Tab-separated table of C-alpha atoms and ligand atoms in Angstrom:
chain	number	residue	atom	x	y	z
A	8	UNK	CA	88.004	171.400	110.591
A	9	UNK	CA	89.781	174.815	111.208
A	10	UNK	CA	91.427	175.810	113.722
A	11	UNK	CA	90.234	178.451	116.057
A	12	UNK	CA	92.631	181.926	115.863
A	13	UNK	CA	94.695	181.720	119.085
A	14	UNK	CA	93.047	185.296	119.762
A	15	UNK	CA	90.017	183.992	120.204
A	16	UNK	CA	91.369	180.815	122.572
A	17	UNK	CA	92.824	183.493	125.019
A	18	UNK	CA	89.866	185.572	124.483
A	19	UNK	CA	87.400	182.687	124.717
A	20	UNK	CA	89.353	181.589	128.119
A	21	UNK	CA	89.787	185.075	129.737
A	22	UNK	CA	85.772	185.059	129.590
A	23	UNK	CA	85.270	181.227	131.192
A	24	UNK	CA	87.939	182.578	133.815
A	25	UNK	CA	85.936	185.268	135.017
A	26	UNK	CA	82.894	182.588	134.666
A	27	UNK	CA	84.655	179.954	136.782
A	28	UNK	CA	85.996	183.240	139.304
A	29	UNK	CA	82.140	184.076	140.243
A	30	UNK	CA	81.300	180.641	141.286
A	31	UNK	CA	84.938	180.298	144.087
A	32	UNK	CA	86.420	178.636	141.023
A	33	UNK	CA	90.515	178.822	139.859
A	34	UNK	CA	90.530	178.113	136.113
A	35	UNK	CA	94.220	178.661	135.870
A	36	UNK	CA	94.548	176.668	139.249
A	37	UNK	CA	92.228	173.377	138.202
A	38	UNK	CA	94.678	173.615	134.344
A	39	UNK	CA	97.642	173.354	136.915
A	40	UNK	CA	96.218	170.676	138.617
A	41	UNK	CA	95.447	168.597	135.654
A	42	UNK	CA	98.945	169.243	134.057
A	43	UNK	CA	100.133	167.009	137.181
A	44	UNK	CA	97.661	163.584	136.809
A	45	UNK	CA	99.600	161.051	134.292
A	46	UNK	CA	97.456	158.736	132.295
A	47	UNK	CA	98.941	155.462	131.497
A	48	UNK	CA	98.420	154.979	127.926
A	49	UNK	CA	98.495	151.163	126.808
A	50	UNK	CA	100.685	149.612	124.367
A	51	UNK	CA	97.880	147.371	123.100
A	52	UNK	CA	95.687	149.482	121.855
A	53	UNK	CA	98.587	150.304	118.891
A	54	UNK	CA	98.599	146.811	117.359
A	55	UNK	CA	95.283	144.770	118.857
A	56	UNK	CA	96.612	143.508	121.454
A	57	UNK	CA	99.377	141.400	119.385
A	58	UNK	CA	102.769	141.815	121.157
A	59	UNK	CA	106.119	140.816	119.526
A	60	UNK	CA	106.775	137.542	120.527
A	61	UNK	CA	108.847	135.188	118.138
A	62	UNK	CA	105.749	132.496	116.855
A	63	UNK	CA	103.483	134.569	118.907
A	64	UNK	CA	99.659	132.667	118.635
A	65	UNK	CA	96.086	133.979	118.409
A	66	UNK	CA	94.784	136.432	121.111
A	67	UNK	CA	93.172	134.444	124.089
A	68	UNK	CA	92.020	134.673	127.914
A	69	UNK	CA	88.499	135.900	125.943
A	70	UNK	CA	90.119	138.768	124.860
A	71	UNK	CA	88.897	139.616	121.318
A	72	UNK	CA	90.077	142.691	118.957
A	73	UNK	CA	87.414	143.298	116.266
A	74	UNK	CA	88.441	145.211	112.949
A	75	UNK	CA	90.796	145.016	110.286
A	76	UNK	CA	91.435	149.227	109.788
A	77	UNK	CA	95.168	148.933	107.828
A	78	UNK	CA	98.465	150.252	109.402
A	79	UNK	CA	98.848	148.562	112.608
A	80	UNK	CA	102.236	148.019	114.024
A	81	UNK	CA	104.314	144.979	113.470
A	82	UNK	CA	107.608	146.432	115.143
A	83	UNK	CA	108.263	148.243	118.517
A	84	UNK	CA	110.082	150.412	116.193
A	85	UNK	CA	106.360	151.246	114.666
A	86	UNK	CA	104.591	151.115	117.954
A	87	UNK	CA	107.418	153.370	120.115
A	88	UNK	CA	106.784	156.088	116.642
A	89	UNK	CA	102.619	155.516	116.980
A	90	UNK	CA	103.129	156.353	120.711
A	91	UNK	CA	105.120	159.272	119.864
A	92	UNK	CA	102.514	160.416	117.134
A	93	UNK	CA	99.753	160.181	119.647
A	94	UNK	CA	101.349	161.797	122.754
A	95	UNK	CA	102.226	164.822	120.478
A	96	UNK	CA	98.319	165.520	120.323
A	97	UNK	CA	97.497	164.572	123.860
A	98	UNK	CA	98.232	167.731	126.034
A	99	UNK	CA	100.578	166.564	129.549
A	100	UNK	CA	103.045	164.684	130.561
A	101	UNK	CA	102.105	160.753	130.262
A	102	UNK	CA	103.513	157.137	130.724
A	103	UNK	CA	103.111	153.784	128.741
A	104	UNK	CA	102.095	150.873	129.856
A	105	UNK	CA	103.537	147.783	128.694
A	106	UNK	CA	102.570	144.081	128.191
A	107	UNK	CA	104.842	141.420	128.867
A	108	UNK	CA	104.287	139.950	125.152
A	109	UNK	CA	105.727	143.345	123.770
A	110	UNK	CA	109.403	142.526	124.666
A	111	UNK	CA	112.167	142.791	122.244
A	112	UNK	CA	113.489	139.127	121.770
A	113	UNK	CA	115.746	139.949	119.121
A	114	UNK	CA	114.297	136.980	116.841
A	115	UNK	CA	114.511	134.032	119.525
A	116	UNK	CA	112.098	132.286	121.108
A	117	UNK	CA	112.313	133.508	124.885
A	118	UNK	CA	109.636	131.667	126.848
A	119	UNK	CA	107.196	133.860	129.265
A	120	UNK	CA	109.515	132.047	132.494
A	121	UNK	CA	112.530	133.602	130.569
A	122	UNK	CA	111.726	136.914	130.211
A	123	UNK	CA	114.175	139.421	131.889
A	124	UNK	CA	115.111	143.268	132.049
A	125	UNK	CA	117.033	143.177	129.149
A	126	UNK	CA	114.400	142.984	126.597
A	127	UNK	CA	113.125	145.981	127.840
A	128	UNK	CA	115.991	147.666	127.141
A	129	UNK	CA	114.876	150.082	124.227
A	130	UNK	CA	111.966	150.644	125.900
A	131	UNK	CA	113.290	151.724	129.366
A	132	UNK	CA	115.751	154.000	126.691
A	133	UNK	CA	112.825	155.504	124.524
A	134	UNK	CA	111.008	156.236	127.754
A	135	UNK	CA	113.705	157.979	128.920
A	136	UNK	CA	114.527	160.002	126.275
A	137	UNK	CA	111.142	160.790	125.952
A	138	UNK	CA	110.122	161.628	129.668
A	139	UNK	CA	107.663	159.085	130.185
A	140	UNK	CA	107.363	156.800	132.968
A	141	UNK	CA	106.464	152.969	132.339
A	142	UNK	CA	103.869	150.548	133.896
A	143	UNK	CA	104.026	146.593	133.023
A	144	UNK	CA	101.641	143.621	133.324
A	145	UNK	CA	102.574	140.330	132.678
A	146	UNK	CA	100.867	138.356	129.988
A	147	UNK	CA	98.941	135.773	131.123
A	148	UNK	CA	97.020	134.694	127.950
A	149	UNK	CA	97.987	133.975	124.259
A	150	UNK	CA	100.098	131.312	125.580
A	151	UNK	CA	99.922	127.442	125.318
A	152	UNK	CA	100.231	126.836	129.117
A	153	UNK	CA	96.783	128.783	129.023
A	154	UNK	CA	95.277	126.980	126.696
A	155	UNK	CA	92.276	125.979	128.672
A	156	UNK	CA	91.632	129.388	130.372
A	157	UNK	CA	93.469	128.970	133.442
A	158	UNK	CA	96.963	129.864	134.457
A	159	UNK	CA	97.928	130.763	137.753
A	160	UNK	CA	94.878	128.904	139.288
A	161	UNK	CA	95.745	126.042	137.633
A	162	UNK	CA	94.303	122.652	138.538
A	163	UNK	CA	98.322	121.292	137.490
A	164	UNK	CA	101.034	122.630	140.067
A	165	UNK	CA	103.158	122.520	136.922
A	166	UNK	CA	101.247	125.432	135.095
A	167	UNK	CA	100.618	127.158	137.966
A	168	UNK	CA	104.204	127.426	138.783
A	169	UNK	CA	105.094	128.313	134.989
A	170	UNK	CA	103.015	131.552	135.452
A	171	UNK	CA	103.922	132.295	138.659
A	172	UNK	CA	107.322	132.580	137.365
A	173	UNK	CA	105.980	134.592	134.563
A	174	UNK	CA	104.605	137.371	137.010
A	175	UNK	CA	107.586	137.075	139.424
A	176	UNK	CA	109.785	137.978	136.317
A	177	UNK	CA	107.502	141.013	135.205
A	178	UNK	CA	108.069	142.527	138.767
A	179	UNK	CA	111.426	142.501	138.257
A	180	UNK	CA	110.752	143.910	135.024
A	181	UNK	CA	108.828	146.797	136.229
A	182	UNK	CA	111.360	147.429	139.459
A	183	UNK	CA	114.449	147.770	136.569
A	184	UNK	CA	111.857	150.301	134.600
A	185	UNK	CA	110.628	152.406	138.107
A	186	UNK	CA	114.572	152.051	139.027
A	187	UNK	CA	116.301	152.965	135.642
A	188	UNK	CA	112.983	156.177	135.306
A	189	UNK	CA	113.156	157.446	138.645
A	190	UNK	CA	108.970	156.857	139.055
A	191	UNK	CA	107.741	153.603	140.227
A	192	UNK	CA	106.158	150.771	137.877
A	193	UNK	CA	102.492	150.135	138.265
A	194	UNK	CA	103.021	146.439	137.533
A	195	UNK	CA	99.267	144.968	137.226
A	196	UNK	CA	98.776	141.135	137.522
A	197	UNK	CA	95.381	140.306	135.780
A	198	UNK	CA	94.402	136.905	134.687
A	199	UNK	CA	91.763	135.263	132.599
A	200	UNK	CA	91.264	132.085	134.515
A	201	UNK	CA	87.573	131.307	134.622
A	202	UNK	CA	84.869	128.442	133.725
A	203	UNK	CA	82.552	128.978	130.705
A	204	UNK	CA	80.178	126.902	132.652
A	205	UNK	CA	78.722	126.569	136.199
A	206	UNK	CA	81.819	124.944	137.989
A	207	UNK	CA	81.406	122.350	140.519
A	208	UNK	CA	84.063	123.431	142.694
A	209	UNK	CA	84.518	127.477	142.817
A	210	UNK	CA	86.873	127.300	146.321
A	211	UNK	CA	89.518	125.079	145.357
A	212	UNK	CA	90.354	127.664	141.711
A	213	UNK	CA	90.059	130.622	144.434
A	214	UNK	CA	92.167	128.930	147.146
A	215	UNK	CA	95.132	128.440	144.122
A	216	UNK	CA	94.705	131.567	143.085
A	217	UNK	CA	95.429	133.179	146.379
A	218	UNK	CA	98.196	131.163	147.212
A	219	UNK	CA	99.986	131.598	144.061
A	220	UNK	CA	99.442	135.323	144.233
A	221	UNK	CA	101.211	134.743	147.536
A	222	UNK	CA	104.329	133.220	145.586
A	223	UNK	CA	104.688	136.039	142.888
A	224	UNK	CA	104.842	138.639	145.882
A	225	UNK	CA	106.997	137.359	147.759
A	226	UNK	CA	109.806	138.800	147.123
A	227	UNK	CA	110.108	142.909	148.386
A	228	UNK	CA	110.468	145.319	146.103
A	229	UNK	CA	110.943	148.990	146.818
A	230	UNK	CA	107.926	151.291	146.536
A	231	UNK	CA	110.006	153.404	144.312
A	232	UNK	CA	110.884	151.206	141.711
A	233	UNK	CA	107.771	148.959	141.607
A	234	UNK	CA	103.852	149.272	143.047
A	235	UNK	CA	101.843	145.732	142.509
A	236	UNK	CA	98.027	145.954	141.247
A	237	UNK	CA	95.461	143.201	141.005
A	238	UNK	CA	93.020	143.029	138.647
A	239	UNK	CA	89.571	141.746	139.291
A	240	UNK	CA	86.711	140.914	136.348
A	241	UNK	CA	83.016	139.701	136.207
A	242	UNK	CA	83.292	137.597	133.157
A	243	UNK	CA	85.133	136.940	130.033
A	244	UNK	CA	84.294	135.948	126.300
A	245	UNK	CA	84.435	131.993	127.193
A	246	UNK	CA	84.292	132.202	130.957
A	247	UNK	CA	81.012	133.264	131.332
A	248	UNK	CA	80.162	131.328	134.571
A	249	UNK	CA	82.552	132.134	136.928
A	250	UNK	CA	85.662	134.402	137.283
A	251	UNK	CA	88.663	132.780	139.628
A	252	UNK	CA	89.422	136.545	140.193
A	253	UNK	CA	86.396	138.134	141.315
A	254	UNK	CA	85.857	141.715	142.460
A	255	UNK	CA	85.030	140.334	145.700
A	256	UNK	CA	87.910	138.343	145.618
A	257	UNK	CA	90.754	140.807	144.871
A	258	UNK	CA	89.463	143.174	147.236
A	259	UNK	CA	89.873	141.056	149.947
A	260	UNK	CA	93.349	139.818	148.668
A	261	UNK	CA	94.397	143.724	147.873
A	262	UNK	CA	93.289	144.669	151.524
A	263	UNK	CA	94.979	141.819	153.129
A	264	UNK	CA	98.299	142.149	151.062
A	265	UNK	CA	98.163	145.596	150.784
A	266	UNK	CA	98.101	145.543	147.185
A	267	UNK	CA	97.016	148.439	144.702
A	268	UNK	CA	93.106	147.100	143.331
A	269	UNK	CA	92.752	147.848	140.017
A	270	UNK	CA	89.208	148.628	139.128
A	271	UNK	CA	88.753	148.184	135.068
A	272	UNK	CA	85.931	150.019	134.470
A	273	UNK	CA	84.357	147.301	131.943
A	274	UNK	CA	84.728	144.770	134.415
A	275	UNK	CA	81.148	145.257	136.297
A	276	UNK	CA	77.503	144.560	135.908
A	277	UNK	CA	76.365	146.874	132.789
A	278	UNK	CA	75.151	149.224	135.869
A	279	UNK	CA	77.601	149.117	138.326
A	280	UNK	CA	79.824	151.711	138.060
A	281	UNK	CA	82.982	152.223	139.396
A	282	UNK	CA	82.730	155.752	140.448
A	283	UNK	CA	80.911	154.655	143.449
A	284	UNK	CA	83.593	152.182	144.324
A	285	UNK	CA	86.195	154.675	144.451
A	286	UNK	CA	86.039	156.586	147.931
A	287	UNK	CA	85.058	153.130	149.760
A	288	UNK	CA	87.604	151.210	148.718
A	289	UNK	CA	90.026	154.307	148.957
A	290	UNK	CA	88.524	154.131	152.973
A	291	UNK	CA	91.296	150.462	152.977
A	292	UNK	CA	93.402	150.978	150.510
A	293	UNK	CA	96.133	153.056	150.085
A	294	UNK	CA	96.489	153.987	146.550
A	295	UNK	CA	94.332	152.233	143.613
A	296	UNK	CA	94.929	151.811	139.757
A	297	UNK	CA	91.481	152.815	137.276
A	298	UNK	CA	91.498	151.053	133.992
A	299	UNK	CA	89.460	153.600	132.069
A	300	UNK	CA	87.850	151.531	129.764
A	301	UNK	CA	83.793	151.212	128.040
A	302	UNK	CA	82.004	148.212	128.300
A	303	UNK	CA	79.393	147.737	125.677
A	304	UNK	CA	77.018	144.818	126.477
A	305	UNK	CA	79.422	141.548	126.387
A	306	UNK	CA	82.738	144.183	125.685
A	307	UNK	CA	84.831	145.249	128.006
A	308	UNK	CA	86.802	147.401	126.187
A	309	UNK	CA	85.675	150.199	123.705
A	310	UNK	CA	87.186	153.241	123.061
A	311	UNK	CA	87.083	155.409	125.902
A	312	UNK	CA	84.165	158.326	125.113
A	313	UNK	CA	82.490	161.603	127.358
A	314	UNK	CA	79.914	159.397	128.602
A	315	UNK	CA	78.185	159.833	132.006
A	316	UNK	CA	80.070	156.990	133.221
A	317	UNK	CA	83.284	158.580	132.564
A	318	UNK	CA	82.231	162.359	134.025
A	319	UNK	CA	81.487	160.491	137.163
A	320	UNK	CA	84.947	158.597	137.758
A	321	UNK	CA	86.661	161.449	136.966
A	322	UNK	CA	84.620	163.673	139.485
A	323	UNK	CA	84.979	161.070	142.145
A	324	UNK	CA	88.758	160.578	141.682
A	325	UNK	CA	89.041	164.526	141.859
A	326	UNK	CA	86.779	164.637	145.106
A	327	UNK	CA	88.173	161.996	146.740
A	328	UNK	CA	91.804	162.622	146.286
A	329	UNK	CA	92.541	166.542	145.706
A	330	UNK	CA	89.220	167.875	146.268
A	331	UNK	CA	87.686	168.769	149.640
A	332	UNK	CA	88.248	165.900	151.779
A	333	UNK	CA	89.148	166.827	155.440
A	334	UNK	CA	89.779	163.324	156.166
A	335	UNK	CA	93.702	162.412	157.247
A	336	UNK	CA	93.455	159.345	154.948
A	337	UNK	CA	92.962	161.192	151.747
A	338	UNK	CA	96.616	162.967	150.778
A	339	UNK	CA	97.330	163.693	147.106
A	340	UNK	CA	98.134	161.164	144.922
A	341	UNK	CA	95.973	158.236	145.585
A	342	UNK	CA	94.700	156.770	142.222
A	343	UNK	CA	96.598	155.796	139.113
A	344	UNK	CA	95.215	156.201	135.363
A	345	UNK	CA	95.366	153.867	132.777
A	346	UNK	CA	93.137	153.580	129.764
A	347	UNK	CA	92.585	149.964	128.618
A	348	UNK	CA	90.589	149.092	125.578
A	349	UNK	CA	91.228	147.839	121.985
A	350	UNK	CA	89.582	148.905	118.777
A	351	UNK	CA	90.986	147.606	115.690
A	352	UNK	CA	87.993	149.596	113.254
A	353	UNK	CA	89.778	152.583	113.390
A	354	UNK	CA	92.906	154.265	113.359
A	355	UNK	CA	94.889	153.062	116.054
A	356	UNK	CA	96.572	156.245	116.870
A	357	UNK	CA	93.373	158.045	116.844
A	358	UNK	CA	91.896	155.613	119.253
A	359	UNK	CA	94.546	156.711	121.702
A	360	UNK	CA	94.060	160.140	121.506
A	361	UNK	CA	89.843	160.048	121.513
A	362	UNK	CA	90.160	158.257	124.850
A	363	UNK	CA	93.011	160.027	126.498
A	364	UNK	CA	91.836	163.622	125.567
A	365	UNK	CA	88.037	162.408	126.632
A	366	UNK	CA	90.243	161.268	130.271
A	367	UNK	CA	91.736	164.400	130.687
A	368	UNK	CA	88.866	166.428	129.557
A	369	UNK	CA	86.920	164.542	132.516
A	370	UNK	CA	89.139	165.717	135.061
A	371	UNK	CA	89.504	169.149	133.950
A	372	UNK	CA	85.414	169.263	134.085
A	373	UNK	CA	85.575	167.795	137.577
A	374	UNK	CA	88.294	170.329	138.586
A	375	UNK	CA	86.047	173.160	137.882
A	376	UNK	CA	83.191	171.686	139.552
A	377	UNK	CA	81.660	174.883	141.574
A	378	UNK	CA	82.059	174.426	145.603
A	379	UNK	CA	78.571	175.721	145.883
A	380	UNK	CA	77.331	172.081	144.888
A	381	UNK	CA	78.684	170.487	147.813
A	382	UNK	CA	78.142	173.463	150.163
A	383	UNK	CA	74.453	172.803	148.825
A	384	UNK	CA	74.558	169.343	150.068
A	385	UNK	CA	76.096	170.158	153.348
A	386	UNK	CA	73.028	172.702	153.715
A	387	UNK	CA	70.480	170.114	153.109
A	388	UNK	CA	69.431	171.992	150.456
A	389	UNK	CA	68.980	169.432	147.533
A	390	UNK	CA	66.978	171.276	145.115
A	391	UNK	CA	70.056	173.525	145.278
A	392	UNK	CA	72.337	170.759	144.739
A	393	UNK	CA	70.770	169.593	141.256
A	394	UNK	CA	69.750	172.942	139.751
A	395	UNK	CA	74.223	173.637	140.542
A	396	UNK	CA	74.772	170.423	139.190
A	397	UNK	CA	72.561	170.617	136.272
A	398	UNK	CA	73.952	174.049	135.742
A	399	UNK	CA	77.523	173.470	136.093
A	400	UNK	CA	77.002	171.208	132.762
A	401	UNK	CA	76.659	174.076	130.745
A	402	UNK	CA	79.461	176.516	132.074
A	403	UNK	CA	82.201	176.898	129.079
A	404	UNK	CA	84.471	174.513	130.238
A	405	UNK	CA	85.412	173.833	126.366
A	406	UNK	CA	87.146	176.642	126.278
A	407	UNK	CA	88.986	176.085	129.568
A	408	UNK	CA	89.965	172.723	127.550
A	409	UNK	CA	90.801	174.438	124.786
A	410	UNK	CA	93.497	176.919	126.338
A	411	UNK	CA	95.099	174.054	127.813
A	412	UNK	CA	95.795	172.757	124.685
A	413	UNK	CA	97.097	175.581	123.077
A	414	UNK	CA	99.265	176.197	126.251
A	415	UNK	CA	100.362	172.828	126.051
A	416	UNK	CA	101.448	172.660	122.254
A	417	UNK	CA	98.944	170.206	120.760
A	418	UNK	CA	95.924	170.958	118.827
A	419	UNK	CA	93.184	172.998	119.833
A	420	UNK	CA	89.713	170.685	119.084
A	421	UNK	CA	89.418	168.514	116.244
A	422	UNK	CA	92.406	170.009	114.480
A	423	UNK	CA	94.495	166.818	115.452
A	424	UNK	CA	92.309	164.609	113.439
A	425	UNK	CA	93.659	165.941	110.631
A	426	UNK	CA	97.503	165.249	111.779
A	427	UNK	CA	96.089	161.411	112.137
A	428	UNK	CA	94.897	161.321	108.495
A	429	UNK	CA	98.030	163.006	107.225
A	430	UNK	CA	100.123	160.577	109.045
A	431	UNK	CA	97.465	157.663	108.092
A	432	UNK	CA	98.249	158.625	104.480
A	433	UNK	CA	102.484	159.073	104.674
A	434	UNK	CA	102.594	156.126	107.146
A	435	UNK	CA	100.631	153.699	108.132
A	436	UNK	CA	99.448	152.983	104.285
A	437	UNK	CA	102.507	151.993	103.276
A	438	UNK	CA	103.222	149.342	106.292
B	510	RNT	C1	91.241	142.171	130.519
B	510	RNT	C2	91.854	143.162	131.443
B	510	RNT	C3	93.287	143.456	131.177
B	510	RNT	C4	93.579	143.465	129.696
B	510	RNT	C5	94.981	143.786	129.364
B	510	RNT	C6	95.316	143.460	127.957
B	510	RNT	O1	89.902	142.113	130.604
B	510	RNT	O2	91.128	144.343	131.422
B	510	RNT	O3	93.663	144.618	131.797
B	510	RNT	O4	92.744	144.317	128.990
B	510	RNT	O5	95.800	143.182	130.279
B	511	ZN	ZN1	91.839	146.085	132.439
């Protein structure tokens, strides 16, 4: 596809500008705005959801990458340069999130309770020389000890104590990456623990649960290094009947532990969306982390796309946190980004950038939503409200988009497809 003349961008944006100025709305100010909101993007994603361990086995907790597109990456050396290709076409300044299973174990076999700091070493360096922040999550799956789909819920105190081990370990994983980066580690506990059919006893899994939560966090950690997320679900490929970790249940624990929630956003009833969770549970919480994800009938986890779905997080993470709220419990920086899906049909790199432009382009589009809406609604006027919403769809917010990228040094629209296939054909063919 060619590339429009960077003319016409300026030209193109000079135009929305006065557009945006007529309605009360700052393009240049919303494109500052945006430059500031990090997306996490996540490791797994680069080589289905693999990791590096030393006689690593098959992808479990109901987690299932579908594909076989050539060129995936078998080395951190091949995922760090993947990353690197894809946040060269993804305008901002971003952070990677990390799986415990993606550790450099220099050829030994270092056991999940072993893991330590140290073989995060060339990751904490690439970061660094690269800018980015890092986020962790232990990995609670792929793993013997979870064999039967349960870990730190565990019916056997001796598994249950294995993983909580695992998760203490990944805090202090995350507090050496938020210490050694200067920006604190999102470290996000999810697990897959749940019963493919109706359980007899759904207390006694929850009561575990809870109380091994209560183990991993007990030890402090500093704000600044580390931040600790929970991770709820409605069901899982083989655990169909009943989540341990409910939505219901990690709210509670979140609120009562004062724990970041992490809402995934494949993780609901095909019609529940989070968007409407945001600004409630934001009402308890301090801060929150959004896995950006699609769910697709039984899948959680399809490339991120400019769906509805995604237009209305993004525009309720805007008004809730730097929009227009007078409230005293709304400051700035209240919800966390990550994007959390795995598609192994295409290219890999690709699939990073389709969902973490789509993110960002969601934002900017909620950034230069026109006051008038709202001002509508606080009228009573709700004709008024739809035709400006309705409206608003249509206002040239592409080319808003589009100067940002230019400004930013990546490709202006689909031009960076064509650095993907280029790469595709000098790279990734020949692994
Ligand atoms: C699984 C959760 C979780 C995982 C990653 C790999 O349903 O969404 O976040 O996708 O930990
Ligand atoms: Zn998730």
């Amino acid at each position: 596809m060619p590339t429009p003349k960077k003319k016409n961008i300026g030209r193109a944006f000079t135009l929305a500008q006065e557009r945006y100025a007529a309605l009360g709305v700052d393009a240049a100010r919303a494109l500052r705005q945006l430059a500031k909101i990090p997306v996490s993007l996540h490791c797994w994603q680069g080589d289905d959801v693999g990791g590096f361990e030393t006689g690593g086995g098959a992808l479990g907790g109901g987690l299932v990458a579908t594909g076989n597109h050539p060129g995936k990456a078998r080395t951190p050396d091949e995922l760090r340069a993947d990353y690197e290709k894809s946040l060269s076409l993804i305008p901002g300044r971003h952070r990677v999130n990390l799986h415990a299973m993606y550790g450099e174990f220099g050829g030994r076999r270092v056991d999940r309770d072993e893991i330590a700091p140290e073989h995060f070493r060339n990751w904490i360096a690439w970061a660094r020389s690269n800018g980015l922040g890092l986020d962790f999550n232990p990995t609670c799956f792929s793993h013997p000890q979870a064999a039967d789909g349960f870990t730190l819920s565990h019916r056997d105190r001796g598994i249950r104590q294995f993983w909580i081990e695992h998760c203490r370990r990944s805090r202090d994983i995350g507090a050496a990456m938020g210490r050694a980066l200067g920006t604190p580690c999102v470290t996000n506990v999810w697990v897959p623990d749940g019963f493919k059919d109706t359980p007899a006893d759904r207390q006694s899994p929850r009561e575990r649960l809870a109380a091994a939560l209560d183990e991993v966090f007990q030890k402090p950690l500093p704000a600044k290094h580390n931040l600790d997320a929970v991770e709820g679900k409605l069901f899982g490929i083989g655990a169909e009947s009943c989540t341990v970790g409910s939505h219901e249940f990690y709210l509670g624990y979140a609120i009562t532990r004062r724990k970041l929630l992490c809402l995934d956003a494949g993780h609901f009833h095909p019609t529940e969306s989070i968007a409407d969770k945001i600004s409630s549970v934001l009402l308890y919480l301090p801060e929150i982390l959004l896995h950006v994800s699609r769910g697709v009938r039984w899948d959680s986890d399809h490339v991120v796309t400019f769906t509805d779905e995604l237009q209305a997080i993004a525009r309720e993470i805007i008004a809730t946190t730097i929009g227009w709220s007078e409230s005293p419990l709304a400051p700035r920086r209240r919800v966390r980004l990550g994007l959390d899906y795995f598609d192994a049909s295409i290219n890999r790199i690709a699939a990073w950038v389709i969902g973490a432009r789509n993110l960002l382009r969601a934002l900017l589009l909620a950034l230069l939503e026109p006051p008038a809406l709202r001002a509508a609604e606080l009228a009573g006027d709700l004709t008024a409200r739809l035709a400006l919403q309705e409206e608003a769809r249509a206002l040239p917010f592409g080319a808003v988009w589009d100067f940002y990228c230019e400004t930013k040094g990546v490709p202006v629209g689909a031009a960076w497809l064509g650095e993907v296939k280029r790469h595709e054909r000098k790279i990734l063919l020949n692994r």
